[in-house]
Short mmCIF file of C-alpha atoms and ligand atoms in Angstrom, two decimals:
data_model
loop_
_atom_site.label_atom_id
_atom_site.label_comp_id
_atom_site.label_asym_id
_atom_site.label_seq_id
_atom_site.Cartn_x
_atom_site.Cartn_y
_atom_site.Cartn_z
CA UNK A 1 138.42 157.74 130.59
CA UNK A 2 135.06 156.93 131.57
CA UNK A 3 132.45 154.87 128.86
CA UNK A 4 130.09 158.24 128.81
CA UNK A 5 133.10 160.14 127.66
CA UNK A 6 134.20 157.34 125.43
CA UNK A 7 130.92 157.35 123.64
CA UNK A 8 130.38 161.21 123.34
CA UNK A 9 133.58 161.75 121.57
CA UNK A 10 132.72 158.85 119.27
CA UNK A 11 129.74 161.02 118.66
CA UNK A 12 131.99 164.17 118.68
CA UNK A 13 134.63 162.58 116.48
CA UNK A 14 132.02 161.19 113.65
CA UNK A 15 130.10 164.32 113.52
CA UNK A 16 133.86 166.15 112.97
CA UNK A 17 132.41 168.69 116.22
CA UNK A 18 135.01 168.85 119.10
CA UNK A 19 132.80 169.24 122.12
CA UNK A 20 129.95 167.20 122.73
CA UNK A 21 127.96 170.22 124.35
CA UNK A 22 127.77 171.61 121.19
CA UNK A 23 124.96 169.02 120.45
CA UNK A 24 122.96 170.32 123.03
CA UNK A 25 120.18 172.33 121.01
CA UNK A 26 119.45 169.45 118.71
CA UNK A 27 119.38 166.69 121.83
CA UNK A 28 117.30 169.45 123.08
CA UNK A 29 114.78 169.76 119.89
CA UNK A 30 114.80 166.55 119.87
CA UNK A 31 112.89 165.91 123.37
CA UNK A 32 110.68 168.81 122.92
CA UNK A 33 109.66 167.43 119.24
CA UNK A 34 109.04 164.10 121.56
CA UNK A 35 107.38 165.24 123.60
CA UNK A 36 104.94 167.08 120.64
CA UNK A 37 104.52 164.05 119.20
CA UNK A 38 103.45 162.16 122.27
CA UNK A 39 101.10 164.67 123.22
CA UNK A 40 99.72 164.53 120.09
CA UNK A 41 99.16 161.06 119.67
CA UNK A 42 97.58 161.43 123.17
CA UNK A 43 95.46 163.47 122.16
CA UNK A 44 94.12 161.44 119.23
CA UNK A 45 93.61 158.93 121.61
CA UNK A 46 91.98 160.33 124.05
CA UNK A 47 89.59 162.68 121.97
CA UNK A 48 87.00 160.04 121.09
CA UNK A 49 86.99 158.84 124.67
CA UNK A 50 85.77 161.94 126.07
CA UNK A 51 82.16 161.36 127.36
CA UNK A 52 79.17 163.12 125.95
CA UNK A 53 76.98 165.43 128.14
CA UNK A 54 73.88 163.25 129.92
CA UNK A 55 70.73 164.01 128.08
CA UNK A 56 67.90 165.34 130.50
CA UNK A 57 65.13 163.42 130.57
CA UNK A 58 62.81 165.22 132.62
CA UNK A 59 60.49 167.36 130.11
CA UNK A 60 62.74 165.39 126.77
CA UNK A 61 60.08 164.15 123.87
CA UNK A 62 60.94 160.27 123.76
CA UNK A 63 59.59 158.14 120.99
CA UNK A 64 59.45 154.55 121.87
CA UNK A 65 58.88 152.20 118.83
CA UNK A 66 57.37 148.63 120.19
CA UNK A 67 56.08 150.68 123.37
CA UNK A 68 53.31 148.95 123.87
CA UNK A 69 54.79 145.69 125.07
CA UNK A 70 57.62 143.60 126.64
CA UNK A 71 61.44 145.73 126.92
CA UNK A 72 59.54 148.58 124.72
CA UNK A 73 56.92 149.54 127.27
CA UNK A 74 59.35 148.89 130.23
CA UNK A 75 61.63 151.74 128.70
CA UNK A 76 58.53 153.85 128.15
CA UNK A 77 57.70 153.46 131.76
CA UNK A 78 61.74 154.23 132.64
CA UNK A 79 61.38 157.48 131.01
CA UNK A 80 58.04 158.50 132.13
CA UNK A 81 58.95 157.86 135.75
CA UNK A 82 62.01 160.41 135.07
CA UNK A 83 59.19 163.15 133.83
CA UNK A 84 59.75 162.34 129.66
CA UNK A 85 56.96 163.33 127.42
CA UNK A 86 56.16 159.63 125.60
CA UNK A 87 55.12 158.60 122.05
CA UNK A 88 54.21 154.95 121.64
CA UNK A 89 54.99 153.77 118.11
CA UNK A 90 53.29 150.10 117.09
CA UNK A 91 50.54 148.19 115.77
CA UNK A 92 47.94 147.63 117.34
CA UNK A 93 45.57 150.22 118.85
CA UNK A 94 43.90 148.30 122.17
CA UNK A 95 47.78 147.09 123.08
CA UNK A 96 49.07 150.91 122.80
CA UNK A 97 45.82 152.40 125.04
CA UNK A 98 46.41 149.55 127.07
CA UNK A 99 50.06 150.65 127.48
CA UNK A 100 48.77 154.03 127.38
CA UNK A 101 47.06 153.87 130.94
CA UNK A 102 49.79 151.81 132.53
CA UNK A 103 52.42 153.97 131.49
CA UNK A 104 50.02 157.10 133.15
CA UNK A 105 50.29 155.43 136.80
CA UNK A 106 53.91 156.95 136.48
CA UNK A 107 53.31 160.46 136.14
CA UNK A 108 55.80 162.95 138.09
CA UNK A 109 53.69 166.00 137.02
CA UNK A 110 50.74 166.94 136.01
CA UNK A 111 51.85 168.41 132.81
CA UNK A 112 53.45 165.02 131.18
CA UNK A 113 52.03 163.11 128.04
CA UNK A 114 51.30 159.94 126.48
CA UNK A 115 50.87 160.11 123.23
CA UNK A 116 49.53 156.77 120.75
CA UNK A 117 50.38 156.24 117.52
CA UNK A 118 49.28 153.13 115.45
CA UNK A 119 51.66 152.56 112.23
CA UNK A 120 53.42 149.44 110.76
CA UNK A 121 57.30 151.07 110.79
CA UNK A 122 58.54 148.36 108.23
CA UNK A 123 55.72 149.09 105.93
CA UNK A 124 56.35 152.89 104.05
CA UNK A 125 58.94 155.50 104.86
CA UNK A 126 56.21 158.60 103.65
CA UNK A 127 53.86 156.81 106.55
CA UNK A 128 56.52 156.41 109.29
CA UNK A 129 57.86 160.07 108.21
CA UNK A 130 54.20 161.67 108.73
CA UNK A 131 53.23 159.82 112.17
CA UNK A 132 56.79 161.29 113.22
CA UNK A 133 55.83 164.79 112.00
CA UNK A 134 52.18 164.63 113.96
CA UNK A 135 53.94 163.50 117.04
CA UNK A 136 56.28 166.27 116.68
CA UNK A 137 53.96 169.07 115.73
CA UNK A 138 51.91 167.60 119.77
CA UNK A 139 54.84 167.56 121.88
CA UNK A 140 57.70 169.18 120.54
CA UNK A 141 61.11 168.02 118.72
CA UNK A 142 62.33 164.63 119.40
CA UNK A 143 65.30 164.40 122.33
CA UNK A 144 65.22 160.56 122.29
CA UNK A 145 64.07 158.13 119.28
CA UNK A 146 64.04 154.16 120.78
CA UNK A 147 64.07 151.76 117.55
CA UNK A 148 62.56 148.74 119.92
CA UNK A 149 59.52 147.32 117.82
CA UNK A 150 61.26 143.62 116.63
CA UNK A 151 59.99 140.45 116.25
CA UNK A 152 61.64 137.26 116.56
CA UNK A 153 60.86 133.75 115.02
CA UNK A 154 63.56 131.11 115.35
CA UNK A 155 63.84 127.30 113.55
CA UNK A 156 66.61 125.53 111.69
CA UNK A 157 67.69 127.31 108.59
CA UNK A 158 65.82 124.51 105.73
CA UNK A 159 62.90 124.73 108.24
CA UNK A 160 62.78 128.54 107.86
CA UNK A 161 59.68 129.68 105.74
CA UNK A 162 61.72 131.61 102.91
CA UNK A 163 60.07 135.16 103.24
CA UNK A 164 60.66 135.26 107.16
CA UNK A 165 64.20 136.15 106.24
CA UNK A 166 62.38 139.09 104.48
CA UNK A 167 59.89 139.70 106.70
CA UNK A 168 62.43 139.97 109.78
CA UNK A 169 65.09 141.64 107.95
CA UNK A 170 61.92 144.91 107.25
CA UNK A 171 60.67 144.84 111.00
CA UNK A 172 64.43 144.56 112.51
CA UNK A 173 66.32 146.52 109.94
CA UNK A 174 63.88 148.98 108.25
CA UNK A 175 61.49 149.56 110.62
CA UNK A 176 64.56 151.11 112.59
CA UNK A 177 65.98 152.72 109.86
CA UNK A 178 62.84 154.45 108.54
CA UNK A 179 61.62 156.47 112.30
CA UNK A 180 65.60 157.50 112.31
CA UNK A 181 65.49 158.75 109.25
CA UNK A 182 62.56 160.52 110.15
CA UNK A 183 64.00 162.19 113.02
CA UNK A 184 67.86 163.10 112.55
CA UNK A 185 67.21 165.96 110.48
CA UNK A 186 65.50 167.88 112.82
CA UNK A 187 68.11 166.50 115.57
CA UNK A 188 70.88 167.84 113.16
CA UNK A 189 69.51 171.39 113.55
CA UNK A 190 69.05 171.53 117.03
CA UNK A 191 72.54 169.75 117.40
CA UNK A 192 71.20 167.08 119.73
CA UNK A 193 69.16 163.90 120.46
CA UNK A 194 70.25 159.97 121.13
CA UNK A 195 69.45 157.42 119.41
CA UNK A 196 68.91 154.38 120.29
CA UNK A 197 68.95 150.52 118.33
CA UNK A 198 67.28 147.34 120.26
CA UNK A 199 70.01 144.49 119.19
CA UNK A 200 70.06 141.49 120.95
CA UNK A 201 72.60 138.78 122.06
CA UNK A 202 72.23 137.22 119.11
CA UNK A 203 72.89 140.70 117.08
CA UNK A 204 76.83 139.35 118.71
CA UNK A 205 76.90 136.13 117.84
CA UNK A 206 75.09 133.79 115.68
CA UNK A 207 73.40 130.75 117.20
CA UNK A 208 71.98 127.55 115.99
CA UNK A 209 68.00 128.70 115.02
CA UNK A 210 68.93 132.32 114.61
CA UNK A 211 69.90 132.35 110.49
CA UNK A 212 67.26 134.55 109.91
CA UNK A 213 67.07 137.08 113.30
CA UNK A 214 70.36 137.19 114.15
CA UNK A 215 71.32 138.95 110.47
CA UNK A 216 68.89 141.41 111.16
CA UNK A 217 70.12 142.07 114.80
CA UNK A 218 73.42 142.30 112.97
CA UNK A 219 72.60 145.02 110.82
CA UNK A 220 71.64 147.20 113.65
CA UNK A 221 75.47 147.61 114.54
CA UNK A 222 76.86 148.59 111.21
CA UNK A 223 73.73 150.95 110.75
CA UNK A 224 74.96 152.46 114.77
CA UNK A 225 78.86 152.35 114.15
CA UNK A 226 78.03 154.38 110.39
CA UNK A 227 75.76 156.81 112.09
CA UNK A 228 77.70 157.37 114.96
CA UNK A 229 80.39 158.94 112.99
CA UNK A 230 78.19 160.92 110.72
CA UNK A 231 76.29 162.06 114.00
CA UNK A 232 79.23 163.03 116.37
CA UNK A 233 79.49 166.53 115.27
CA UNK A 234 76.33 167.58 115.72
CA UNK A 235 76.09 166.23 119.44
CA UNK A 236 73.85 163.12 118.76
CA UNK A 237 74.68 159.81 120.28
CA UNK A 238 74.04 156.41 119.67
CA UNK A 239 73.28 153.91 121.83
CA UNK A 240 72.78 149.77 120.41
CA UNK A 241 71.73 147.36 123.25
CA UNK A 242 72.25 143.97 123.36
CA UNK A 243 70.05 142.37 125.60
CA UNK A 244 69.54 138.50 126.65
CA UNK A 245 66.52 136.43 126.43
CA UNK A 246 63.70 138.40 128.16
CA UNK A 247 60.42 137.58 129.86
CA UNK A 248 58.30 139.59 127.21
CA UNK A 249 55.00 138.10 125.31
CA UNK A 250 57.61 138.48 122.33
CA UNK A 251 59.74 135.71 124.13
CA UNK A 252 56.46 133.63 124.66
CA UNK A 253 55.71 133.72 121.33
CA UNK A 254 59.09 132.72 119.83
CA UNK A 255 59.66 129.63 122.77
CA UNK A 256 56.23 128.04 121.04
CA UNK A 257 58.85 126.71 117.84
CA UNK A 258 62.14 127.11 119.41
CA UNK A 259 64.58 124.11 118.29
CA UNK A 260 65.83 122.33 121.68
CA UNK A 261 69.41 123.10 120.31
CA UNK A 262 68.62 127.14 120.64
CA UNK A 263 66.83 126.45 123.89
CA UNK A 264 69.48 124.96 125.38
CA UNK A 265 72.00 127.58 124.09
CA UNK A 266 70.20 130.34 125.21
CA UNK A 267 69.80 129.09 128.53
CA UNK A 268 73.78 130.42 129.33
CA UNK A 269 72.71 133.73 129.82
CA UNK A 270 69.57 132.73 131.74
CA UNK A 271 66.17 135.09 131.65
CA UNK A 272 66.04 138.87 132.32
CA UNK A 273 63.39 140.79 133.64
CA UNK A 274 62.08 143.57 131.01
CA UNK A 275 62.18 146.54 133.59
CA UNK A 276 65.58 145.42 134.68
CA UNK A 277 66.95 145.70 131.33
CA UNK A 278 64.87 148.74 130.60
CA UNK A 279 66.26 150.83 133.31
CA UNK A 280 70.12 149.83 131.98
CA UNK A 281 69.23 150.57 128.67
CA UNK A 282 68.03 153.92 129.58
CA UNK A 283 70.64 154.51 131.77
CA UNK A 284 73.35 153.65 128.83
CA UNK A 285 71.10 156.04 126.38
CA UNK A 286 71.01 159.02 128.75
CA UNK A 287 74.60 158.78 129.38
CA UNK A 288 75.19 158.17 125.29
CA UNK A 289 77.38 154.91 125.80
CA UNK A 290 77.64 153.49 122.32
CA UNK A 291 77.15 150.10 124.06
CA UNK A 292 75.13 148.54 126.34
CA UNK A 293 74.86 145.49 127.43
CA UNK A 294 73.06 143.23 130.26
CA UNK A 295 74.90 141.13 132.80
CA UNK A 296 77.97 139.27 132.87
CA UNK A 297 77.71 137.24 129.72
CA UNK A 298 76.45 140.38 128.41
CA UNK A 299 79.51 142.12 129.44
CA UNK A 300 81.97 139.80 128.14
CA UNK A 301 80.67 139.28 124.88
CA UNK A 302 80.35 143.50 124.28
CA UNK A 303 84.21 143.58 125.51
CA UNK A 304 84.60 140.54 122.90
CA UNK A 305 82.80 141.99 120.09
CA UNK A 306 84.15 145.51 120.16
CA UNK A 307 86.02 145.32 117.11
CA UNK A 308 86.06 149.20 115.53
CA UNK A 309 82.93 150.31 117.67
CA UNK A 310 83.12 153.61 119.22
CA UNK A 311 84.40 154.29 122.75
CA UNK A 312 82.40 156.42 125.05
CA UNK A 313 84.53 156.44 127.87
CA UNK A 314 88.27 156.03 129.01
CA UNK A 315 87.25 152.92 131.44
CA UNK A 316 85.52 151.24 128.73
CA UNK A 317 88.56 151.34 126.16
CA UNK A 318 90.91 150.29 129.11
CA UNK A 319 88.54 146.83 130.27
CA UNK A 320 88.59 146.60 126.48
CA UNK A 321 92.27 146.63 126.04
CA UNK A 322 92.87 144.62 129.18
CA UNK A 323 89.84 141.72 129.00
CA UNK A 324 89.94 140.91 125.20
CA UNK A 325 92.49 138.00 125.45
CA UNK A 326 91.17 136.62 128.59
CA UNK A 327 87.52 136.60 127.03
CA UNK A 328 88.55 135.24 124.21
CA UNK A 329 89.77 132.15 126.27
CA UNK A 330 86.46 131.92 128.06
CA UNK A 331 84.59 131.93 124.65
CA UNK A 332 86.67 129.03 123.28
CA UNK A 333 85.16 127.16 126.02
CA UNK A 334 81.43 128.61 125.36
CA UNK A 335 81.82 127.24 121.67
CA UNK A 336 82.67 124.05 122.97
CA UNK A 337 79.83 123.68 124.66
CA UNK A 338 77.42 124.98 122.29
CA UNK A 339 79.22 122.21 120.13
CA UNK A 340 78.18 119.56 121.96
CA UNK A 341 74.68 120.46 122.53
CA UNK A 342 73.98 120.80 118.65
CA UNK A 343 75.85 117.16 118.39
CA UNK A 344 73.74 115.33 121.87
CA UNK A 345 70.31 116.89 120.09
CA UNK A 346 71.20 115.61 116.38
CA UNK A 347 72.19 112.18 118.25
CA UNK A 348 69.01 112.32 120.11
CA UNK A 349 66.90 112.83 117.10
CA UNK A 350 68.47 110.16 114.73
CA UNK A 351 67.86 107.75 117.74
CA UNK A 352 64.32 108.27 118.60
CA UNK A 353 63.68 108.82 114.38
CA UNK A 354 65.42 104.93 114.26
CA UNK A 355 63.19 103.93 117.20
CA UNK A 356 60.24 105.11 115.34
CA UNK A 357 60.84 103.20 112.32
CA UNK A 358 61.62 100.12 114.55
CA UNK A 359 58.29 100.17 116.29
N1 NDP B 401 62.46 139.34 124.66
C1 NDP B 401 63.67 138.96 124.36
O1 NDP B 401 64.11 137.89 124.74
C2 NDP B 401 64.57 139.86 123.58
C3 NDP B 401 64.07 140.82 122.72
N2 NDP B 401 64.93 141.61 121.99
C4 NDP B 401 64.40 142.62 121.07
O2 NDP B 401 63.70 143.60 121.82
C5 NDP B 401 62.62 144.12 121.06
C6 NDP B 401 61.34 143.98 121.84
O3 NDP B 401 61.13 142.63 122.13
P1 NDP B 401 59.98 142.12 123.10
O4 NDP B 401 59.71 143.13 124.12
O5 NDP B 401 60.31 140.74 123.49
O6 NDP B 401 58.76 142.04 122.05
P2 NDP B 401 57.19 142.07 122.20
O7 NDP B 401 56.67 141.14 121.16
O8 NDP B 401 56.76 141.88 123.59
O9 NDP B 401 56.86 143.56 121.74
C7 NDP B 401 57.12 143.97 120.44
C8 NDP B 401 56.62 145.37 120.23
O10 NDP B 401 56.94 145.80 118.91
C9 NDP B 401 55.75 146.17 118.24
N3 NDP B 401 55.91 145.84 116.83
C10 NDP B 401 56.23 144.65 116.29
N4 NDP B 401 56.27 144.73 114.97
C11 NDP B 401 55.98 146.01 114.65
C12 NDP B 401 55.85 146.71 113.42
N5 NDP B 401 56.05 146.12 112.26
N6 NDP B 401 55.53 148.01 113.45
C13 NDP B 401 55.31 148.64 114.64
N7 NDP B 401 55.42 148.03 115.80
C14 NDP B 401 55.74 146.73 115.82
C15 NDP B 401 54.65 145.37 118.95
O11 NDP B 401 53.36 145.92 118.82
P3 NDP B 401 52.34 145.48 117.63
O12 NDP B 401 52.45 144.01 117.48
O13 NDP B 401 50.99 145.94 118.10
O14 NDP B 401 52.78 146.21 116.42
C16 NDP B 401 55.12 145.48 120.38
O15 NDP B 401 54.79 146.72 120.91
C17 NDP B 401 62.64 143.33 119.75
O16 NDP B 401 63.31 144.10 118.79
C18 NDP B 401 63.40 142.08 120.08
O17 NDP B 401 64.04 141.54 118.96
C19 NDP B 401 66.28 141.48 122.11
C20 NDP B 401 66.82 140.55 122.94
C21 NDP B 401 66.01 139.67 123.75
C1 VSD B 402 83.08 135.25 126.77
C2 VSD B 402 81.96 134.83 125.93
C3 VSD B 402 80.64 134.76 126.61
C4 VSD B 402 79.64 134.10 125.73
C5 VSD B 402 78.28 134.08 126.30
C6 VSD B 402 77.34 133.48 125.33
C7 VSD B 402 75.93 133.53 125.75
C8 VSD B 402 75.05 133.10 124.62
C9 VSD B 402 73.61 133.24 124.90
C10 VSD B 402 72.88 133.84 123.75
C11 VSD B 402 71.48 134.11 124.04
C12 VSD B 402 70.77 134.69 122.85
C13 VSD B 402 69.60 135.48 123.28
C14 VSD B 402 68.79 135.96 122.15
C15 VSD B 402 67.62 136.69 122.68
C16 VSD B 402 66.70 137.20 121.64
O1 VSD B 402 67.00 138.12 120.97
C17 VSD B 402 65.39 136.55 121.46
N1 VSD B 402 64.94 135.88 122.60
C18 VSD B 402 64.34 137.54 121.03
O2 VSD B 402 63.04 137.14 121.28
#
C-alpha cells in the first residue's frame, strides 16, 4: 500500500466513510470557498490602489494661494502654460500684479485669465469664504484649490519668539484649512476637484530649528490623510507635497536667522529650483497621487514616512512594501549624521564662548 492510500483511509476510517471519493464535494467546496476568499481579499487590496482619472487642466479654474511668489507662482505659471484659468490668493497687491503680468507671458489662448485677489487666508474664515465666492462667481467653479501661501522662520526652540509658534501654526495650518473649506462644498456637488497641501521636508521629519514650522507642516498630513477619506466618494483627490529647500525669496528670508546646525542639515537634500518642483507638483496633482515628493531624498523619506497614507497606485504600494526596510537602514545612518553636526556646532560654540571670556 502506497502512503496516499495509507493516509486517505486514515481519513476514511476517522470520518467512519468507506471511500475516500466520497469526500470529494466538500474538498471541492472547500477550494472554491478559497478561492472566494482570496479573491476577495484581493479585491480589498487592490480597490484603493486603483488610480483616479487625470484632471484636465486646460480650461480647469485653479486657485493658487501664495501665487504671487517663489513654488506658488511657479505652479501658477505650470498651470497657465497647460491653458488653466488662474486665481492668485495673497497679500500683497503690487507682488500679485506683478505676478499677474508674468504669469500672462504664458497664455495658450486668447480666452485664459488671471485673476488677483488680495486677502490674509489665516486671518477670518467669512473673508477667505467671500474672496472664494467672487473668484468663483468670475471664472467658474473651482477644479483645483493649491493651499501654497506658508511662511517659514527657523531658530532654536528657547530662542523662538513665543507667538511665532502661533503665528506659523494660522498661516501653515489655517490659512490652508480655511480656502478648503471654502471650496469642497461646491466640489462635493459637482463630484470633483483636487486638492492640494504645500508640506515640506520638514512636514516628514523634525529637524534641529524647525520646533515651530515643522508642527505646522505636520498638520498638513493628518488634515490630507482625514480628508482624503471623507473626499474619495465624491471623486476629489488630495495631493500633500513635500518639497526640499527651494530657491524662493521665502528661502532668502528664512537663511537671514538660520542656526548653522539647520543649515548644515538641510544641506543633504541640496537646493531645488521652484519651477522644477512646480512642474512635479502639478504633475502629482493632475494625476491625484496622494504624495509627492522631490528627488531622491525626497523619495526615500515619502516611502519611509508612509505609515497609513493612502495609495494611489499599485507601483507605489509595491516600492512601499519592498523599500521600507532598506530605507530605514539608510536613515539610521542620516540620524547619525545629523547627530554629529548638532554635537561639532554645540562644541564649536562653547569653545569660541570660552575664548571670548579668555580674551
Ligand atoms: N522655499 C522652500 O525652501 C520651501 C518652501 N515650502 C513651502 O512652500 C510654500 C511657499 O514657499 P516659498 O515659495 O518659499 O515662499 P515665498 O515667501 O516666496 O512666497 C510665499 C507666498 O505666500 C503668500 N503668503 C504668505 N503669507 C500669507 C498669508 N497670511 N495670506 C496670504 N498669502 C500669504 C506670499 O504673499 P504675501 O506675502 O504678499 O501675502 C507669497 O505669495 C510655503 O508654504 C513654504 O512653507 C516647503 C518646502 C521648502
Ligand atoms: C532614507 C532617509 C533619507 C533622509 C533624508 C533627509 C534629508 C533631510 C533634509 C531636510 C531638509 C528640510 C527642508 C525644509 C525646507 C523648508 O520647508 C524651508 N526651507 C521652508 O522655507
Amino acid at each position: 500500500m502506497s502512503s496516499e492510500e495509507g493516509l486517505s483511509s486514515t481519513i476514511t476510517d476517522w470520518l467512519f466513510i468507506n471511500s475516500w471519493w466520497l469526500l470529494l464535494p466538500f474538498v471541492m467546496l472547500l477550494v472554491v470557498a478559497a478561492f472566494i476568499v482570496a479573491f476577495v481579499l484581493l479585491l480589498y487590496m487592490i480597490s484603493p490602489l486603483i488610480s483616479p482619472k487625470p484632471l484636465k487642466l486646460n480650461g480647469a479654474h485653479v486657485v493658487v494661494t501664495g501665487g504671487s511668489s517663489g513654488i506658488g507662482k511657479c505652479i501658477a505659471v505650470e498651470c497657465y502654460r497647460q491653458g488653466a484659468f488662474i486665481t492668485l490668493v495673497a497679500r500683497d497687491e503690487a507682488k500679485l500684479l506683478q505676478a499677474k503680468k508674468e504669469l500672462e507671458k504664458f497664455a495658450i489662448n486668447d480666452k485664459q485669465v488671471v485673476l488677483c485677489i488680495s486677502v490674509d487666508v489665516s486671518s477670518e474664515y467669512s473673508q477667505v469664504e467671500s474672496v472664494i465666492k467672487q473668484a468663483q462667481e468670475k471664472l467658474g467653479p473651482v477644479d483645483m484649490l493649491v493651499n501654497c501661501a506658508g511662511m517659514s522662520i527657523s531658530a532654536k526652540f528657547e530662542e523662538m519668539d513665543v507667538d511665532r509658534f502661533k503665528k506659523l501654526m494660522e498661516v501653515n495650518y489655517l490659512g490652508s484649512v480655511y480656502p478648503t473649506r471654502a471650496v469642497i462644498t461646491t466640489m462635493k456637488e459637482r463630484r470633483m476637484g483636487r486638492i492640494m497641501f504645500v508640506s515640506s521636508q520638514a512636514g516628514q521629519i523634525g529637524l534641529f530649528g524647525y520646533t515651530a514650522y515643522s508642527p505646522s507642516k505636520f498638520a498638513l498630513r493628518g488634515l490630507a490623510e482625514s480628508l482624503q477619506m471623507e473626499m474619495k466618494p465624491y471623486n476629489i483627490y488630495v495631493t500633500v507635497a513635500y518639497p526640499p529647500d527651494t530657491d524662493t525669496p521665502g528661502l532668502a528670508q528664512e537663511n537671514k536667522t538660520k542656526p548653522l546646525e539647520t543649515k548644515l542639515i538641510s544641506e543633504t537634500s541640496g537646493v531645488c529650483q521652484p519651477d522644477q518642483v512646480a512642474k512635479i507638483i502639478v504633475r502629482d496633482a493632475v494625476q491625484g497621487n496622494f504624495n509627492s515628493s522631490v528627488g531622491p531624498d525626497g523619495y526615500m523619506l515619502s516611502a519611509l514616512t508612509c505609515g497609513m497614507s493612502p495609495v494611489t497606485s499599485i507601483t507605489e504600494g509595491l516600492q512601499q512594501i519592498v523599500t521600507m526596510g532598506l530605507f530605514r537602514t539608510i536613515a539610521l545612518f542620516y540620524l547619525g549624521s545629523f547627530d554629529s553636526i548638532v554635537r561639532r556646532c554645540m562644541i564649536q560654540r562653547e569653545q569660541s564662548k570660552a575664548a571670548d571670556k579668555r580674551e
